[in-house]
Amino acid sequence: MEEKKLDVNSVIGFILIFGILLFMLWQNQPTEEELAEQEKAKQEQIEAEKKQQAQEATLTTTAQDYSNSSVKDSTQLEALKLKLGAFAYAATLPSATDGETAVETDVFSLKFSNKGGYLSEVKLKNFVDYDSVPIHLIKKNNVDFNINFGTTDNRTLNTKELYFQPSVTKNGENTIVSMKLKVSETKFLEYRYELKPDDYMIGFTIKSQGLNDVINGSQNIDLNWQLDGYRHDRSIQYENRYTRLTYQHDGKKIDKLAQTGDDEEDVEDVSWLSYRQHFFSSILVSDAPFKTVKLTSKNLVEDEDVDTLFTKTFASKLPLQVKGGELNENMSFYYGPTDSKVLKTYDQNLEESIPFGWGIFGWINKSVFIPLFGFLSSFLPYGIAIIVMTILVKILLSFVQYKQFLSQAKMKILKPELDAIREKYKDNKLKAQQETMSLQTRAGASPLSGCLPGLMQIPVFYALFMFFPTAFDLRQKKFLWVDDLSSYDIIAELPFNIPLYGDHVSLFPILAAIAIFFYMRMTTGQQVAAQPTQEGMPDMQKMMKYMIYFSPLLMLIFFNQYASGLSLYYFISNLISIGIMLVIKNFIIDEDKVLAKIQEKKKQPKKESRFQRKMKEMMEQAEQQKRQQQGRK
């Protein structure tokens, strides 16, 4: 076997090759510029790799999200279809949120709710309440506006639970707000609101398109409108007295639900209905009368110290008619002041929603006091206008006061003769009454001649009693110490509440009570002196004395919570009455001349009227029956 030996030449060769390689590596090493370029290229490669990885990650995530979203939307859509049927489409739109659409006009600040499509806020820009807070007729879910309807696939739906798609456009100066509850892009139920720049009336249309195969027209379709009335006046009890549901039906018949307590009515052919909150109203007007309407009113004020937010709840259930398979109802909403001048401009008889009084009382207000006060207040401060109107009314009725005082003067002059007749026939009351009537007739001094002119003042008294609390022009108008002539004035707050009186002291009722006390003391003194006391009849003298104190006390208590403008009127009215009576007594009526006229009338033959003859016959028959009864005994 050959022995292996280390080959020197081979070793040297390997060393030489290794050395050559080292030289070549040293010779070919990059310069600093080349090293920088290499580093830059390396970094760019790293960045490119990172970007690619990020894109791949994004694409992966997007794909995963899309996959998950598709599964989720598909599941939700199926659930919505099971619940809503064709209207599930509306719930998949971007507008299917609890958002609101805000719109401004010269008189309104409005909000429309996506959910339900109704007016969710109505603020009146030009008015504030007793505490300087803007007037809101609708705010914070105090309204329920909903259409209840059936579908062809046997569902019962409510629009308040469905989402509408809003859009706002312009039609000239008018603003159009469209709220669409969609089944598809071309099929929908629409609430269309049309707002004019300076107008409290909002045009409102309920219209469907392409829903003849969706809405079941054979079932009842009801529009439900409910409103909780916010408190706006200082006294919620006083405001509640004039908060009432009023409606027009059967042409132009005006009726109301109960003023106090709860009430409910089913009414036919209703053309408009008003949710009146004293000085502000929410009124729904329909172009075509509703066939049958269910109206409800509930009182929410049981304790004025606790129930301080709402006055009453009003609710209406209104039937909607399907024509040609579609809905098309044209209506209007009025949200604004309960002001007769404003309501008259719409020529819908809406001013009749204001309680001016029934019959002749309302006629006097609408034909006399409203135009008169409107004219006076156009150039006079409101308190002065009330005083001037009071003076004019008292001058107009001064002839009535003259007739009353003249009748009292005649009775006073005849009193000695009347007393003599009663004494002469004290055992024959019937004969005494006959002779008394005969003397009064011959002298032209019947007690009724003083009562009848007094009755003429009652329509004026009651008309003004209704006018002042409902006169919108007096709202928040100041006079002397009064902050609001349409509400009570306050000179002192009481730490407790007195039943019927209240928790405050008003000055004008006190002044009116003092004035009526002195007036009644003067007039009843004259009446007592003139009125003879008849046996078997009530003691008028005693009754008159009671009335002197009872009437002012009634005025003091009852009017403490009424409009200060009304108390101002009665205060001035009684002062003027006292003045007129003093003038009549001291300068116009001469008792000597009146006596002379009475004596002349006595001498003249007096023809008995048919009524007097009948009364005489009845009294004679009664006398005969009495004699017959005494004869039997």
XYZ file of C-alpha atoms in Angstrom:
633
model
C 0.000 0.000 0.000
C 1.344 3.371 -0.955
C 2.117 5.734 2.004
C 0.446 9.161 1.814
C 2.672 12.167 2.242
C 1.911 15.885 2.522
C 2.493 17.516 -0.893
C 4.361 20.781 -0.327
C 3.543 22.002 -3.764
C -0.153 21.494 -3.151
C 0.037 23.388 0.087
C 1.790 26.253 -1.612
C -0.808 26.193 -4.362
C -3.725 26.440 -1.916
C -2.025 29.311 -0.151
C -1.463 31.131 -3.409
C -5.118 30.613 -4.473
C -6.371 31.842 -1.085
C -4.130 34.877 -1.304
C -5.346 35.647 -4.818
C -8.960 35.422 -3.654
C -8.300 37.826 -0.787
C -6.665 40.282 -3.161
C -9.584 40.079 -5.531
C -12.082 40.670 -2.742
C -10.126 43.673 -1.539
C -9.767 45.004 -5.029
C -13.533 44.681 -5.789
C -14.962 46.080 -2.504
C -17.582 48.877 -3.126
C -16.858 52.521 -2.659
C -18.755 54.693 -0.121
C -21.122 55.925 -2.865
C -21.786 52.362 -3.920
C -22.399 51.344 -0.326
C -24.925 54.237 0.069
C -26.726 53.212 -3.101
C -26.886 49.634 -1.924
C -28.291 50.728 1.442
C -30.911 52.870 -0.261
C -31.934 50.022 -2.530
C -32.140 47.749 0.444
C -34.439 50.163 2.317
C -36.670 50.608 -0.703
C -36.991 46.880 -1.003
C -37.909 46.629 2.682
C -40.560 49.406 2.289
C -41.985 47.746 -0.773
C -42.254 44.474 1.046
C -44.024 46.177 3.999
C -46.487 47.970 1.691
C -47.267 44.785 -0.091
C -47.842 43.018 3.195
C -50.127 45.853 4.389
C -52.145 45.753 1.180
C -52.478 42.032 1.455
C -53.591 42.403 5.091
C -56.134 45.132 4.150
C -57.527 43.077 1.346
C -57.809 40.124 3.656
C -59.578 42.169 6.369
C -61.909 43.818 3.843
C -62.797 40.501 2.396
C -63.455 39.098 5.843
C -65.579 42.178 6.833
C -67.519 42.059 3.601
C -68.158 38.400 4.114
C -69.313 38.935 7.717
C -71.406 42.062 6.779
C -73.143 40.243 3.974
C -74.070 37.462 6.335
C -75.243 39.979 8.981
C -77.304 42.200 6.566
C -78.864 39.175 5.064
C -79.915 37.914 8.479
C -81.257 41.310 9.554
C -83.101 41.821 6.293
C -84.870 38.506 6.661
C -85.857 39.406 10.226
C -87.142 42.821 9.063
C -89.142 41.220 6.256
C -90.769 38.876 8.728
C -91.727 41.839 10.920
C -92.456 44.620 8.417
C -93.102 42.880 5.154
C -92.670 45.241 2.189
C -91.751 48.131 4.503
C -88.531 46.348 5.523
C -86.927 48.245 2.662
C -87.298 51.554 4.542
C -85.350 50.130 7.484
C -82.305 49.365 5.282
C -81.891 52.957 4.045
C -79.311 55.371 5.531
C -82.219 57.496 6.842
C -83.327 54.641 9.129
C -82.088 56.450 12.239
C -83.602 58.522 15.028
C -82.356 61.690 13.330
C -84.346 64.892 12.791
C -84.593 67.436 9.985
C -84.584 71.083 11.134
C -86.373 73.815 9.149
C -86.758 77.523 9.930
C -89.364 80.055 8.755
C -90.147 83.598 9.859
C -92.509 82.339 12.566
C -91.413 78.744 13.203
C -88.476 76.667 14.283
C -89.450 73.114 13.307
C -88.031 69.621 13.516
C -89.243 66.539 11.633
C -88.478 63.074 12.974
C -87.157 60.368 10.642
C -88.864 57.804 12.825
C -92.551 58.372 12.261
C -92.179 61.270 9.809
C -94.096 63.661 12.065
C -93.413 67.133 13.462
C -91.370 66.422 16.586
C -90.801 70.069 17.571
C -92.744 73.289 16.971
C -91.316 76.470 18.468
C -93.021 79.823 17.915
C -90.289 82.404 17.363
C -92.297 85.524 18.213
C -93.640 84.535 21.634
C -92.381 83.614 25.099
C -94.190 82.319 28.165
C -94.643 83.955 31.571
C -91.043 83.054 32.452
C -89.542 84.391 29.163
C -89.043 80.848 27.807
C -89.816 80.393 24.067
C -93.245 78.921 23.381
C -93.100 75.274 22.312
C -96.328 73.639 21.216
C -94.497 70.390 20.465
C -91.317 69.311 22.242
C -89.781 66.288 23.944
C -92.306 63.673 22.859
C -95.457 65.470 24.020
C -97.092 64.475 20.712
C -98.167 61.157 19.240
C -98.845 61.258 15.491
C -99.409 57.869 13.930
C -101.250 56.052 11.141
C -102.424 52.586 12.036
C -103.084 50.375 8.996
C -103.232 46.784 7.828
C -101.281 45.224 4.962
C -102.248 42.696 2.323
C -99.972 40.127 3.981
C -101.982 40.324 7.239
C -99.745 42.657 9.235
C -100.835 45.618 11.334
C -98.299 48.449 11.244
C -97.878 51.851 12.872
C -96.033 54.648 11.116
C -94.551 55.888 14.402
C -92.384 52.725 14.432
C -91.216 53.060 10.804
C -88.474 55.164 9.241
C -89.162 57.913 6.735
C -86.655 59.387 4.297
C -86.555 63.203 4.525
C -85.965 65.736 1.762
C -86.217 69.539 1.774
C -86.852 71.510 -1.411
C -88.061 74.952 -2.447
C -91.190 75.872 -4.385
C -90.785 79.576 -4.987
C -90.725 81.159 -1.520
C -92.324 78.110 0.078
C -90.360 75.298 1.707
C -91.424 71.726 1.002
C -90.531 69.013 3.505
C -91.192 65.518 2.193
C -91.047 62.505 4.495
C -91.319 59.226 2.574
C -91.904 55.787 4.014
C -90.536 53.654 1.175
C -91.330 50.177 -0.075
C -89.015 50.787 -3.023
C -87.585 53.835 -4.763
C -90.859 54.353 -6.631
C -93.380 53.097 -4.052
C -93.960 54.940 -0.787
C -96.244 56.609 1.744
C -95.508 60.344 1.890
C -96.118 63.097 4.429
C -95.763 66.364 2.542
C -95.451 69.605 4.515
C -95.583 73.001 2.797
C -94.315 75.986 4.787
C -94.958 79.590 3.794
C -92.502 82.318 4.882
C -94.696 84.262 7.333
C -97.628 81.949 7.980
C -98.799 79.852 10.929
C -100.694 77.462 8.654
C -98.728 74.455 7.366
C -100.054 72.594 4.351
C -100.118 68.859 5.051
C -100.828 65.974 2.670
C -100.887 62.229 3.286
C -100.352 60.460 -0.033
C -99.395 56.963 -1.127
C -97.892 55.888 -4.433
C -97.886 52.317 -5.715
C -99.156 50.852 -2.435
C -102.474 49.531 -3.717
C -101.112 45.995 -3.419
C -99.449 46.668 -0.049
C -102.018 48.541 2.087
C -105.200 46.636 2.858
C -107.969 49.094 1.981
C -110.689 46.826 3.371
C -109.445 47.411 6.931
C -109.761 50.602 8.962
C -106.951 53.090 8.442
C -106.831 55.507 11.377
C -104.826 58.648 11.944
C -104.198 59.096 15.671
C -103.206 62.565 16.884
C -102.526 63.094 20.587
C -101.046 66.149 22.279
C -100.138 66.957 25.882
C -100.561 70.712 26.309
C -97.575 72.467 27.854
C -98.171 75.097 30.509
C -97.499 78.653 29.249
C -99.249 80.941 31.784
C -98.322 81.939 35.311
C -101.262 80.032 36.800
C -101.707 76.558 35.359
C -105.198 76.407 36.892
C -106.232 79.666 35.199
C -104.747 78.540 31.866
C -106.459 75.165 32.192
C -109.815 76.924 32.531
C -109.405 78.165 28.945
C -107.715 75.036 27.572
C -110.270 73.037 25.646
C -110.872 70.808 22.623
C -113.191 72.555 20.160
C -114.411 71.222 16.820
C -116.582 72.153 13.849
C -118.957 69.553 12.423
C -122.107 69.179 10.295
C -121.345 72.291 8.296
C -120.586 75.110 10.723
C -121.760 73.748 14.062
C -119.261 74.458 16.849
C -119.041 72.183 19.885
C -116.578 71.541 22.691
C -115.557 68.789 25.039
C -115.913 69.399 28.780
C -114.047 72.358 30.244
C -113.216 70.455 33.434
C -112.637 66.782 34.085
C -112.427 64.111 31.384
C -114.663 63.836 28.349
C -115.092 61.715 25.241
C -117.280 62.081 22.142
C -117.893 60.317 18.808
C -118.641 62.999 16.212
C -119.530 62.869 12.523
C -118.478 65.120 9.634
C -115.702 67.002 11.429
C -114.096 69.697 9.257
C -111.594 70.968 11.842
C -110.609 70.361 15.432
C -108.680 72.653 17.738
C -106.452 71.768 20.675
C -106.677 75.171 22.328
C -104.162 75.965 25.091
C -105.631 79.322 26.188
C -103.607 81.744 24.050
C -102.083 79.196 21.636
C -103.725 76.548 19.497
C -102.880 73.453 17.470
C -105.593 73.054 14.834
C -106.051 70.342 12.213
C -108.122 71.427 9.205
C -109.299 68.955 6.569
C -110.379 69.775 3.003
C -112.949 66.958 3.195
C -114.749 66.378 6.543
C -113.805 63.258 8.478
C -116.745 60.841 8.570
C -116.547 59.708 12.192
C -114.070 61.016 14.731
C -113.435 59.888 18.280
C -112.369 62.812 20.486
C -110.935 62.590 23.991
C -109.915 65.156 26.582
C -108.237 64.378 29.908
C -107.398 66.825 32.666
C -103.805 66.518 33.898
C -103.978 69.134 36.683
C -105.201 67.756 39.982
C -102.814 69.643 42.242
C -101.413 72.963 40.991
C -98.372 72.612 43.257
C -97.461 69.202 41.801
C -98.876 69.033 38.253
C -97.023 72.012 36.820
C -95.893 70.861 33.350
C -99.012 69.918 31.347
C -102.619 71.127 31.369
C -104.696 68.608 29.386
C -104.239 65.673 27.020
C -106.192 65.861 23.770
C -106.568 62.886 21.439
C -108.348 62.303 18.129
C -108.892 59.160 16.104
C -109.489 60.164 12.475
C -110.478 57.738 9.681
C -108.557 57.891 6.381
C -110.192 56.787 3.148
C -108.568 54.680 0.398
C -109.575 55.826 -3.078
C -108.447 53.837 -6.099
C -106.269 51.746 -3.837
C -104.281 54.790 -2.652
C -104.370 57.372 0.138
C -104.691 61.048 -0.767
C -105.757 63.290 2.127
C -105.293 67.072 1.958
C -105.155 68.834 5.310
C -103.482 71.734 7.089
C -101.974 72.294 10.517
C -102.273 75.620 12.323
C -99.737 76.185 15.086
C -99.979 79.696 16.441
C -101.703 82.316 18.609
C -105.376 82.008 19.536
C -105.918 85.447 18.060
C -109.217 86.178 16.304
C -107.554 88.590 13.865
C -105.074 85.934 12.732
C -107.561 83.058 12.646
C -110.052 85.096 10.602
C -107.556 85.466 7.757
C -107.874 81.757 6.877
C -111.616 81.981 6.148
C -112.234 78.593 7.803
C -114.370 79.817 10.730
C -111.409 79.037 13.011
C -112.046 82.127 15.163
C -115.109 80.291 16.515
C -112.708 78.117 18.516
C -112.274 81.126 20.854
C -114.842 81.184 23.724
C -116.412 84.596 23.156
C -119.681 83.397 24.700
C -122.794 81.841 23.197
C -125.679 83.570 21.462
C -126.032 87.302 21.986
C -122.970 87.403 24.280
C -120.674 86.175 21.529
C -122.333 88.509 19.030
C -121.693 91.530 21.281
C -118.025 90.569 21.617
C -117.431 89.919 17.917
C -119.470 92.868 16.645
C -118.772 95.508 19.299
C -116.007 94.939 21.836
C -113.353 93.270 19.661
C -113.519 95.932 16.896
C -113.811 98.750 19.463
C -110.885 97.578 21.550
C -108.829 96.875 18.421
C -109.399 100.457 17.291
C -108.594 102.025 20.678
C -105.488 99.908 21.279
C -104.132 100.828 17.847
C -103.204 104.298 19.173
C -103.532 104.044 22.978
C -101.632 102.003 25.591
C -103.625 98.891 26.423
C -104.506 99.902 29.985
C -105.706 103.319 28.800
C -107.657 101.625 25.996
C -109.526 99.558 28.611
C -110.380 102.708 30.589
C -111.584 104.580 27.475
C -113.685 101.587 26.380
C -115.191 101.415 29.882
C -116.147 105.099 29.717
C -117.779 104.643 26.305
C -119.751 101.594 27.490
C -120.956 103.401 30.627
C -122.028 106.452 28.613
C -123.935 104.163 26.256
C -125.685 102.459 29.195
C -126.230 105.636 31.228
C -129.874 105.820 30.084
C -130.387 102.418 31.768
C -129.019 103.767 35.033
C -131.231 106.838 34.654
C -134.344 104.653 34.208
C -133.424 102.605 37.280
C -132.874 105.658 39.460
C -136.066 107.333 38.183
C -138.068 104.208 39.043
C -136.555 104.177 42.538
C -137.398 107.869 42.997
C -141.031 107.274 41.994
C -141.348 104.352 44.391
C -139.858 106.457 47.172
C -142.431 109.241 46.539
C -145.318 106.746 46.514
C -144.163 104.948 49.658
C -146.469 106.876 52.084
C -149.538 106.088 49.962
C -148.490 102.455 49.575
C -148.016 102.160 53.329
C -151.508 103.647 53.835
C -153.047 101.063 51.473
C -151.387 98.195 53.336
C -152.600 99.577 56.641
C -156.135 100.028 55.322
C -156.340 96.504 53.919
C -154.119 94.734 56.440
C -156.755 92.051 56.897
C -157.217 91.569 53.163
C -153.855 90.953 51.569
C -155.300 90.302 48.126
C -157.135 93.594 48.110
C -153.991 95.362 49.302
C -152.057 93.904 46.401
C -154.778 94.938 43.926
C -154.827 98.519 45.199
C -151.021 98.655 45.246
C -150.839 97.540 41.609
C -153.582 100.002 40.670
C -151.769 102.926 42.294
C -148.444 102.013 40.700
C -150.066 101.632 37.286
C -151.855 105.008 37.510
C -148.664 106.702 38.670
C -146.463 104.957 36.085
C -144.184 103.660 38.813
C -144.089 99.889 38.478
C -141.146 98.171 40.215
C -140.548 96.265 36.967
C -139.738 99.538 35.214
C -136.507 99.596 37.210
C -135.729 95.901 36.890
C -136.114 95.583 33.136
C -133.489 98.234 32.243
C -131.166 96.542 34.723
C -131.602 93.223 32.891
C -130.358 94.928 29.725
C -126.923 95.255 31.313
C -126.510 91.495 31.850
C -125.524 90.661 28.223
C -122.909 93.423 28.313
C -121.624 92.279 31.712
C -121.258 88.655 30.614
C -119.814 89.534 27.194
C -117.029 91.534 28.840
C -116.524 88.723 31.356
C -115.711 86.468 28.372
C -113.819 89.113 26.388
C -110.958 90.035 28.717
C -109.612 86.532 29.539
C -109.564 85.618 25.822
C -108.257 88.904 24.356
C -104.890 87.901 22.886
C -103.871 91.558 22.500
C -103.764 91.910 26.299
C -101.279 89.071 26.695
C -98.080 90.262 28.445
C -99.149 93.921 28.138
C -98.129 96.023 31.158
C -100.086 98.772 32.926
C -99.027 100.490 36.155
C -97.992 97.654 38.520
C -99.512 94.951 36.293
C -97.106 92.830 34.235
C -99.779 91.054 32.192
C -103.307 92.405 31.688
C -104.477 88.975 30.523
C -103.514 87.423 33.876
C -103.919 88.412 37.523
C -101.725 91.100 39.073
C -99.662 90.391 42.179
C -98.802 92.873 44.934
C -98.011 90.214 47.540
C -97.137 86.522 47.553
C -98.700 84.409 50.294
C -96.706 81.601 51.964
C -99.800 79.386 51.801
C -102.752 78.750 49.511
C -106.251 79.906 50.473
C -109.035 77.813 48.886
C -110.854 79.756 46.126
C -108.610 82.795 46.728
C -105.117 81.544 45.839
C -101.582 82.102 47.061
C -101.277 85.773 46.160
C -102.979 89.139 46.624
C -104.169 91.106 43.573
C -104.777 94.833 43.925
C -107.295 95.506 41.144
C -109.909 93.086 42.587
C -109.533 94.890 45.939
C -110.116 98.264 44.291
C -113.066 96.873 42.308
C -114.565 95.389 45.492
C -114.279 98.741 47.325
C -115.894 100.578 44.418
C -118.788 98.115 44.152
C -119.316 98.307 47.932
C -119.877 102.080 47.853
C -121.964 101.874 44.695
C -124.256 99.205 46.163
C -124.495 101.087 49.441
C -125.780 104.113 47.560
C -128.150 102.222 45.260
C -129.516 99.720 47.788
C -130.151 102.521 50.280
C -132.330 104.193 47.672
C -134.066 100.888 46.854
C -134.737 100.066 50.526
C -136.230 103.476 51.072
C -138.458 103.068 48.017
C -139.417 99.399 48.366
C -142.317 98.778 50.764
C -142.215 95.726 52.981
C -145.073 93.371 52.224
C -146.353 90.787 54.638
C -145.613 87.266 53.545
C -142.834 88.433 51.245
C -139.074 88.261 51.918
C -137.628 91.124 53.888
C -135.969 92.984 51.011
C -134.375 95.490 53.360
C -132.467 92.736 55.133
C -131.564 91.027 51.846
C -130.230 94.285 50.422
C -128.010 94.774 53.463
C -126.554 91.314 52.965
C -125.936 92.024 49.276
C -123.955 95.172 50.136
C -121.306 92.979 51.750
C -121.733 89.748 49.793
C -121.169 91.205 46.305
C -117.844 92.936 47.101
C -116.647 89.819 48.933
C -117.505 87.697 45.898
C -115.631 90.132 43.676
C -112.623 90.090 46.003
C -112.350 86.284 46.109
C -113.457 85.231 42.660
C -111.556 87.839 40.639
C -108.270 87.391 42.513
C -107.276 84.750 39.942
C -108.867 86.337 36.879
C -107.444 88.656 34.244
C -106.407 91.978 35.764
C -107.831 93.710 32.682
C -111.289 92.481 33.735
C -110.828 93.745 37.312
C -109.601 97.069 35.938
C -112.777 97.333 33.854
C -115.079 96.664 36.830
C -113.157 99.090 39.032
C -113.443 101.925 36.513
C -117.026 100.928 35.649
C -118.201 101.188 39.254
C -116.404 104.504 39.774
C -118.158 105.898 36.714
C -121.499 104.438 37.890
C -121.101 106.238 41.215
C -120.371 109.476 39.385
C -123.330 109.066 37.010
C -125.671 108.286 39.905
C -124.572 111.395 41.813
C -125.105 113.549 38.726
C -128.559 112.038 38.088
C -129.596 112.425 41.714
C -128.327 115.952 42.262
C -128.687 117.589 38.869
C -131.124 115.674 36.664
C -133.965 114.190 38.756
C -136.048 116.718 40.702
C -138.287 114.807 43.105
C -140.831 117.670 43.238
C -141.220 117.565 39.473
C -141.454 113.776 39.540
C -144.213 114.036 42.190
C -146.106 116.551 40.073
C -145.947 114.229 37.065
C -147.179 111.327 39.175
C -150.165 113.360 40.393
C -151.006 114.265 36.799
C -150.820 110.658 35.698
C -153.121 109.641 38.509
C -155.808 111.983 37.164
C -155.519 110.625 33.643
C -157.683 107.620 32.774
C -155.450 104.618 32.604
C -156.306 101.834 30.223
C -155.497 98.465 31.670
C -153.262 96.229 29.606
C -154.217 92.652 28.770
C -151.639 91.401 31.288
C -153.003 93.660 34.024
C -156.587 92.541 33.349
C -155.518 88.915 33.490
C -153.678 89.446 36.767
C -156.703 91.245 38.219
C -159.003 88.398 37.201
C -156.680 85.811 38.726
C -156.489 87.737 41.983
C -160.297 88.081 42.123
C -160.716 84.347 41.510
C -158.229 83.605 44.248
C -160.165 85.905 46.600
C -163.474 84.167 45.803
C -161.948 80.739 46.419
C -160.614 81.944 49.742
C -164.060 83.234 50.787
C -165.679 79.958 49.773
C -163.173 77.980 51.840
C -163.805 80.248 54.840
C -167.608 79.802 54.358
C -167.306 76.023 54.475
C -165.454 76.282 57.762
